[in-house]
PDB file of C-alpha atoms in Angstrom:
ATOM      1  CA  MET A   1     189.697 110.552-104.252  1.00  0.00           C
ATOM      2  CA  VAL A   2     191.874 111.995-101.513  1.00  0.00           C
ATOM      3  CA  THR A   3     190.141 114.330 -99.067  1.00  0.00           C
ATOM      4  CA  ILE A   4     192.039 117.129 -97.400  1.00  0.00           C
ATOM      5  CA  ILE A   5     190.528 118.527 -94.232  1.00  0.00           C
ATOM      6  CA  SER A   6     191.088 122.203 -93.511  1.00  0.00           C
ATOM      7  CA  SER A   7     189.618 124.568 -90.986  1.00  0.00           C
ATOM      8  CA  SER A   8     187.010 125.551 -93.555  1.00  0.00           C
ATOM      9  CA  SER A   9     186.312 122.612 -95.856  1.00  0.00           C
ATOM     10  CA  PRO A  10     188.028 119.686 -97.577  1.00  0.00           C
ATOM     11  CA  LEU A  11     189.695 120.262-100.914  1.00  0.00           C
ATOM     12  CA  SER A  12     187.889 118.782-103.870  1.00  0.00           C
ATOM     13  CA  ALA A  13     189.145 116.338-106.462  1.00  0.00           C
ATOM     14  CA  SER A  14     189.414 119.211-108.950  1.00  0.00           C
ATOM     15  CA  THR A  15     191.805 121.024-106.646  1.00  0.00           C
ATOM     16  CA  LEU A  16     193.877 117.905-106.179  1.00  0.00           C
ATOM     17  CA  GLY A  17     194.057 117.548-109.934  1.00  0.00           C
ATOM     18  CA  THR A  18     196.166 120.695-110.178  1.00  0.00           C
ATOM     19  CA  ILE A  19     198.986 119.486-107.934  1.00  0.00           C
ATOM     20  CA  ARG A  20     201.953 117.228-108.547  1.00  0.00           C
ATOM     21  CA  VAL A  21     201.650 114.839-105.594  1.00  0.00           C
ATOM     22  CA  GLU A  22     198.516 113.478-103.981  1.00  0.00           C
ATOM     23  CA  PRO A  23     198.961 114.112-100.252  1.00  0.00           C
ATOM     24  CA  VAL A  24     197.911 110.728 -98.949  1.00  0.00           C
ATOM     25  CA  GLN A  25     199.188 111.333 -95.428  1.00  0.00           C
ATOM     26  CA  VAL A  26     197.560 113.670 -92.938  1.00  0.00           C
ATOM     27  CA  ARG A  27     200.790 115.623 -92.518  1.00  0.00           C
ATOM     28  CA  SER A  28     201.057 116.189 -96.276  1.00  0.00           C
ATOM     29  CA  SER A  29     197.389 117.155 -96.454  1.00  0.00           C
ATOM     30  CA  LYS A  30     197.862 119.808 -93.782  1.00  0.00           C
ATOM     31  CA  ARG A  31     200.974 121.098 -95.540  1.00  0.00           C
ATOM     32  CA  LEU A  32     199.086 121.560 -98.792  1.00  0.00           C
ATOM     33  CA  VAL A  33     196.256 123.374 -97.025  1.00  0.00           C
ATOM     34  CA  ALA A  34     198.854 125.618 -95.368  1.00  0.00           C
ATOM     35  CA  LEU A  35     200.373 126.442 -98.763  1.00  0.00           C
ATOM     36  CA  LEU A  36     196.993 127.394-100.210  1.00  0.00           C
ATOM     37  CA  ASP A  37     196.128 129.425 -97.118  1.00  0.00           C
ATOM     38  CA  ALA A  38     199.464 131.225 -97.437  1.00  0.00           C
ATOM     39  CA  THR A  39     198.803 131.908-101.107  1.00  0.00           C
ATOM     40  CA  ALA A  40     195.387 133.356-100.318  1.00  0.00           C
ATOM     41  CA  ASN A  41     196.825 135.623 -97.631  1.00  0.00           C
ATOM     42  CA  VAL A  42     199.627 136.911 -99.857  1.00  0.00           C
ATOM     43  CA  ILE A  43     197.113 137.637-102.610  1.00  0.00           C
ATOM     44  CA  ALA A  44     194.905 139.452-100.102  1.00  0.00           C
ATOM     45  CA  ASP A  45     197.880 141.721 -99.361  1.00  0.00           C
ATOM     46  CA  ILE A  46     199.366 142.345-102.822  1.00  0.00           C
ATOM     47  CA  GLY A  47     197.115 140.759-105.469  1.00  0.00           C
ATOM     48  CA  TYR A  48     197.988 137.757-107.612  1.00  0.00           C
ATOM     49  CA  GLU A  49     199.957 139.411-110.408  1.00  0.00           C
ATOM     50  CA  THR A  50     203.253 139.617-108.514  1.00  0.00           C
ATOM     51  CA  LEU A  51     202.828 136.460-106.454  1.00  0.00           C
ATOM     52  CA  THR A  52     205.887 134.185-106.436  1.00  0.00           C
ATOM     53  CA  THR A  53     206.440 130.693-105.102  1.00  0.00           C
ATOM     54  CA  ALA A  54     209.067 132.175-102.771  1.00  0.00           C
ATOM     55  CA  MET A  55     206.395 134.407-101.220  1.00  0.00           C
ATOM     56  CA  VAL A  56     204.156 131.387-100.692  1.00  0.00           C
ATOM     57  CA  ALA A  57     206.958 129.449 -99.035  1.00  0.00           C
ATOM     58  CA  GLU A  58     207.872 132.342 -96.740  1.00  0.00           C
ATOM     59  CA  ARG A  59     204.273 133.002 -95.665  1.00  0.00           C
ATOM     60  CA  ALA A  60     203.667 129.298 -95.037  1.00  0.00           C
ATOM     61  CA  GLY A  61     206.933 128.889 -93.115  1.00  0.00           C
ATOM     62  CA  ALA A  62     208.008 126.210 -95.574  1.00  0.00           C
ATOM     63  CA  SER A  63     210.949 125.650 -97.873  1.00  0.00           C
ATOM     64  CA  ILE A  64     210.731 126.493-101.554  1.00  0.00           C
ATOM     65  CA  GLY A  65     211.266 122.796-102.213  1.00  0.00           C
ATOM     66  CA  THR A  66     208.051 122.022-100.349  1.00  0.00           C
ATOM     67  CA  VAL A  67     206.134 124.337-102.666  1.00  0.00           C
ATOM     68  CA  TYR A  68     207.656 122.699-105.752  1.00  0.00           C
ATOM     69  CA  ARG A  69     206.841 119.269-104.362  1.00  0.00           C
ATOM     70  CA  TYR A  70     203.180 120.087-104.970  1.00  0.00           C
ATOM     71  CA  PHE A  71     203.215 122.778-107.649  1.00  0.00           C
ATOM     72  CA  PRO A  72     205.409 123.032-110.770  1.00  0.00           C
ATOM     73  CA  ASP A  73     205.107 126.834-110.915  1.00  0.00           C
ATOM     74  CA  ARG A  74     203.185 129.875-109.655  1.00  0.00           C
ATOM     75  CA  ILE A  75     200.386 129.362-112.191  1.00  0.00           C
ATOM     76  CA  ALA A  76     199.651 125.927-110.749  1.00  0.00           C
ATOM     77  CA  VAL A  77     199.456 127.481-107.278  1.00  0.00           C
ATOM     78  CA  LEU A  78     196.950 130.046-108.526  1.00  0.00           C
ATOM     79  CA  GLN A  79     194.898 127.389-110.317  1.00  0.00           C
ATOM     80  CA  ALA A  80     194.720 125.287-107.167  1.00  0.00           C
ATOM     81  CA  LEU A  81     193.507 128.276-105.166  1.00  0.00           C
ATOM     82  CA  ILE A  82     190.914 129.030-107.854  1.00  0.00           C
ATOM     83  CA  SER A  83     189.632 125.468-107.567  1.00  0.00           C
ATOM     84  CA  ARG A  84     189.306 125.923-103.819  1.00  0.00           C
ATOM     85  CA  ASN A  85     187.549 129.265-104.337  1.00  0.00           C
ATOM     86  CA  ARG A  86     185.024 127.574-106.626  1.00  0.00           C
ATOM     87  CA  GLN A  87     184.427 124.808-104.138  1.00  0.00           C
ATOM     88  CA  ARG A  88     183.882 127.205-101.258  1.00  0.00           C
ATOM     89  CA  ALA A  89     181.658 129.467-103.341  1.00  0.00           C
ATOM     90  CA  GLU A  90     179.488 126.517-104.296  1.00  0.00           C
ATOM     91  CA  GLU A  91     179.283 125.270-100.702  1.00  0.00           C
ATOM     92  CA  THR A  92     178.533 128.717 -99.291  1.00  0.00           C
ATOM     93  CA  VAL A  93     175.987 129.897-101.841  1.00  0.00           C
ATOM     94  CA  VAL A  94     174.197 126.584-102.382  1.00  0.00           C
ATOM     95  CA  GLY A  95     174.031 126.034 -98.626  1.00  0.00           C
ATOM     96  CA  ALA A  96     172.485 129.469 -98.135  1.00  0.00           C
ATOM     97  CA  LEU A  97     169.989 128.872-100.934  1.00  0.00           C
ATOM     98  CA  ARG A  98     168.876 125.514 -99.600  1.00  0.00           C
ATOM     99  CA  SER A  99     168.361 126.836 -96.087  1.00  0.00           C
ATOM    100  CA  SER A 100     166.609 130.019 -97.169  1.00  0.00           C
ATOM    101  CA  SER A 101     162.876 130.664 -97.341  1.00  0.00           C
ATOM    102  CA  ALA A 102     163.146 132.320-100.762  1.00  0.00           C
ATOM    103  CA  SER A 103     159.939 131.824-102.749  1.00  0.00           C
ATOM    104  CA  SER A 104     160.804 133.789-105.888  1.00  0.00           C
ATOM    105  CA  VAL A 105     163.737 134.072-108.277  1.00  0.00           C
ATOM    106  CA  GLU A 106     164.382 137.618-107.094  1.00  0.00           C
ATOM    107  CA  ALA A 107     164.513 136.547-103.448  1.00  0.00           C
ATOM    108  CA  ALA A 108     166.728 133.587-104.325  1.00  0.00           C
ATOM    109  CA  MET A 109     169.153 135.865-106.158  1.00  0.00           C
ATOM    110  CA  ASP A 110     169.286 138.171-103.145  1.00  0.00           C
ATOM    111  CA  VAL A 111     170.419 135.147-101.128  1.00  0.00           C
ATOM    112  CA  VAL A 112     173.027 134.404-103.793  1.00  0.00           C
ATOM    113  CA  PHE A 113     174.192 138.019-103.798  1.00  0.00           C
ATOM    114  CA  ASP A 114     174.528 138.247-100.028  1.00  0.00           C
ATOM    115  CA  SER A 115     176.443 134.960 -99.870  1.00  0.00           C
ATOM    116  CA  TYR A 116     178.778 135.940-102.693  1.00  0.00           C
ATOM    117  CA  LEU A 117     179.344 139.325-101.066  1.00  0.00           C
ATOM    118  CA  GLY A 118     180.315 137.485 -97.888  1.00  0.00           C
ATOM    119  CA  LEU A 119     183.039 135.641 -99.785  1.00  0.00           C
ATOM    120  CA  PHE A 120     184.496 138.949-100.956  1.00  0.00           C
ATOM    121  CA  ARG A 121     184.560 140.164 -97.359  1.00  0.00           C
ATOM    122  CA  ASN A 122     185.627 137.048 -95.515  1.00  0.00           C
ATOM    123  CA  GLU A 123     187.518 134.637 -97.808  1.00  0.00           C
ATOM    124  CA  PRO A 124     191.179 135.745 -98.095  1.00  0.00           C
ATOM    125  CA  GLY A 125     192.248 136.349-101.676  1.00  0.00           C
ATOM    126  CA  PHE A 126     188.798 135.679-103.117  1.00  0.00           C
ATOM    127  CA  ARG A 127     188.216 139.227-104.346  1.00  0.00           C
ATOM    128  CA  SER A 128     191.314 139.018-106.570  1.00  0.00           C
ATOM    129  CA  LEU A 129     190.884 135.606-108.218  1.00  0.00           C
ATOM    130  CA  ARG A 130     187.194 134.897-107.566  1.00  0.00           C
ATOM    131  CA  LEU A 131     186.123 131.913-109.712  1.00  0.00           C
ATOM    132  CA  GLY A 132     189.143 132.131-111.999  1.00  0.00           C
ATOM    133  CA  ASP A 133     187.854 133.873-115.120  1.00  0.00           C
ATOM    134  CA  VAL A 134     190.101 136.831-114.337  1.00  0.00           C
ATOM    135  CA  LEU A 135     193.265 134.702-114.671  1.00  0.00           C
ATOM    136  CA  ASP A 136     194.100 135.209-118.346  1.00  0.00           C
ATOM    137  CA  ILE A 137     196.688 132.588-119.344  1.00  0.00           C
ATOM    138  CA  ARG A 138     197.880 132.564-122.960  1.00  0.00           C
ATOM    139  CA  PRO A 139     197.658 130.505-125.001  1.00  0.00           C
ATOM    140  CA  ALA A 140     194.341 129.505-123.464  1.00  0.00           C
ATOM    141  CA  GLN A 141     194.132 125.796-122.660  1.00  0.00           C
ATOM    142  CA  SER A 142     190.353 125.954-122.366  1.00  0.00           C
ATOM    143  CA  ALA A 143     187.544 128.463-122.122  1.00  0.00           C
ATOM    144  CA  ARG A 144     187.327 130.404-118.877  1.00  0.00           C
ATOM    145  CA  THR A 145     184.143 128.968-117.432  1.00  0.00           C
ATOM    146  CA  GLY A 146     184.211 129.698-113.702  1.00  0.00           C
ATOM    147  CA  ASN A 147     181.260 132.089-113.803  1.00  0.00           C
ATOM    148  CA  ALA A 148     179.386 130.027-116.396  1.00  0.00           C
ATOM    149  CA  ASP A 149     179.718 126.825-114.375  1.00  0.00           C
ATOM    150  CA  PHE A 150     178.631 128.660-111.240  1.00  0.00           C
ATOM    151  CA  ALA A 151     175.601 130.072-113.053  1.00  0.00           C
ATOM    152  CA  GLN A 152     174.669 126.597-114.283  1.00  0.00           C
ATOM    153  CA  LEU A 153     174.787 125.273-110.734  1.00  0.00           C
ATOM    154  CA  LEU A 154     172.706 128.174-109.442  1.00  0.00           C
ATOM    155  CA  GLY A 155     170.156 127.591-112.185  1.00  0.00           C
ATOM    156  CA  ASP A 156     169.805 123.957-111.194  1.00  0.00           C
ATOM    157  CA  GLU A 157     169.416 124.846-107.511  1.00  0.00           C
ATOM    158  CA  ILE A 158     166.915 127.657-108.103  1.00  0.00           C
ATOM    159  CA  ALA A 159     164.873 125.565-110.533  1.00  0.00           C
ATOM    160  CA  GLU A 160     164.643 122.737-108.018  1.00  0.00           C
ATOM    161  CA  LYS A 161     163.862 124.992-105.058  1.00  0.00           C
ATOM    162  CA  LEU A 162     161.145 126.941-106.862  1.00  0.00           C
ATOM    163  CA  SER A 163     159.868 124.101-109.082  1.00  0.00           C
ATOM    164  CA  LEU A 164     160.736 125.995-112.256  1.00  0.00           C
ATOM    165  CA  THR A 165     161.890 125.004-115.703  1.00  0.00           C
ATOM    166  CA  LEU A 166     164.619 127.307-116.990  1.00  0.00           C
ATOM    167  CA  ASP A 167     164.938 127.530-120.760  1.00  0.00           C
ATOM    168  CA  SER A 168     168.104 128.590-122.615  1.00  0.00           C
ATOM    169  CA  LYS A 169     167.111 132.269-122.495  1.00  0.00           C
ATOM    170  CA  ALA A 170     166.622 132.127-118.733  1.00  0.00           C
ATOM    171  CA  ARG A 171     169.972 130.352-118.340  1.00  0.00           C
ATOM    172  CA  LEU A 172     171.684 133.066-120.358  1.00  0.00           C
ATOM    173  CA  SER A 173     170.058 135.739-118.192  1.00  0.00           C
ATOM    174  CA  LEU A 174     171.336 133.974-115.092  1.00  0.00           C
ATOM    175  CA  GLU A 175     174.849 133.699-116.511  1.00  0.00           C
ATOM    176  CA  SER A 176     174.781 137.409-117.344  1.00  0.00           C
ATOM    177  CA  ALA A 177     173.579 138.148-113.822  1.00  0.00           C
ATOM    178  CA  VAL A 178     176.529 136.249-112.351  1.00  0.00           C
ATOM    179  CA  ASP A 179     178.941 138.151-114.609  1.00  0.00           C
ATOM    180  CA  VAL A 180     177.430 141.465-113.522  1.00  0.00           C
ATOM    181  CA  MET A 181     177.555 140.542-109.847  1.00  0.00           C
ATOM    182  CA  ASP A 182     181.136 139.296-110.066  1.00  0.00           C
ATOM    183  CA  SER A 183     182.558 142.243-111.984  1.00  0.00           C
ATOM    184  CA  LEU A 184     180.832 144.984-109.999  1.00  0.00           C
ATOM    185  CA  LEU A 185     181.679 143.453-106.635  1.00  0.00           C
ATOM    186  CA  ALA A 186     185.293 143.247-107.785  1.00  0.00           C
ATOM    187  CA  ARG A 187     185.102 146.981-108.506  1.00  0.00           C
ATOM    188  CA  ALA A 188     183.464 147.661-105.138  1.00  0.00           C
ATOM    189  CA  PHE A 189     186.398 146.093-103.305  1.00  0.00           C
ATOM    190  CA  LEU A 190     189.227 147.688-105.268  1.00  0.00           C
ATOM    191  CA  ARG A 191     189.943 150.377-102.678  1.00  0.00           C
ATOM    192  CA  VAL A 192     187.457 149.805 -99.861  1.00  0.00           C
ATOM    193  CA  ASP A 193     188.137 146.858 -97.580  1.00  0.00           C
ATOM    194  CA  ARG A 194     184.478 146.210 -96.745  1.00  0.00           C
ATOM    195  CA  GLY A 195     183.344 147.227-100.219  1.00  0.00           C
ATOM    196  CA  ASP A 196     182.065 150.529-101.573  1.00  0.00           C
ATOM    197  CA  LYS A 197     178.396 150.616-100.513  1.00  0.00           C
ATOM    198  CA  ALA A 198     177.253 152.627-103.524  1.00  0.00           C
ATOM    199  CA  VAL A 199     178.812 150.154-105.952  1.00  0.00           C
ATOM    200  CA  ILE A 200     177.492 147.178-103.970  1.00  0.00           C
ATOM    201  CA  ASP A 201     173.977 148.641-104.112  1.00  0.00           C
ATOM    202  CA  GLU A 202     174.343 149.235-107.847  1.00  0.00           C
ATOM    203  CA  ALA A 203     175.532 145.654-108.308  1.00  0.00           C
ATOM    204  CA  ARG A 204     172.405 144.377-106.595  1.00  0.00           C
ATOM    205  CA  ARG A 205     170.167 146.658-108.683  1.00  0.00           C
ATOM    206  CA  LEU A 206     171.734 145.511-111.946  1.00  0.00           C
ATOM    207  CA  LEU A 207     171.583 141.901-110.779  1.00  0.00           C
ATOM    208  CA  HIS A 208     167.823 142.255-110.473  1.00  0.00           C
ATOM    209  CA  LEU A 209     167.621 143.753-113.958  1.00  0.00           C
ATOM    210  CA  SER A 210     169.753 140.936-115.390  1.00  0.00           C
ATOM    211  CA  ILE A 211     167.400 138.236-114.140  1.00  0.00           C
ATOM    212  CA  HIS A 212     164.362 139.814-115.813  1.00  0.00           C
ATOM    213  CA  GLY A 213     164.355 136.986-118.358  1.00  0.00           C
ATOM    214  CA  ILE A 214     164.014 134.406-115.570  1.00  0.00           C
ATOM    215  CA  ILE A 215     161.134 135.905-113.617  1.00  0.00           C
TER     216      ILE A 215
END
């Protein structure tokens, strides 16, 4: 596995799997990170729908050929950023959970909510692409499982932290809770840069209702 060091965190093997060339040199690694950072910043400004590889190149101060050295097209760029989003979400939320003093599922989910909200506020481009389920590519190559995979990870972490056994019903409740949190936070940030407080509060309330089957 090749590790890419950025100012925030290294890119994972799954992210590397979406690019054409493994950047084995430090210079190439930094260039790839710069391309993904540029992509995130463009998306933060205009959304992902109209993103082009030319925009990525311009924002990164690179040639269009540099972009195509790593990515065959704009979809591959978006998929690589989604992989990085997933990695950072996992690191941020799991780290917060492990360091928290939460002693109940409800308290643990408040930690999850606050951490995920922080990504919407502080991670460029995250509120548009999130964990990737929103990117609807046809024909579908595989099921969109960003939220489901994230919910599975959260279930494992919460079960271990609280010494619980989560059955299939509890897992489904948790997956539904993640879907609720993700979709309502996306709505909260549509027109308000720091998020619409009323919608954020409603997202938290419905999150608590969604985890009723776990408690």
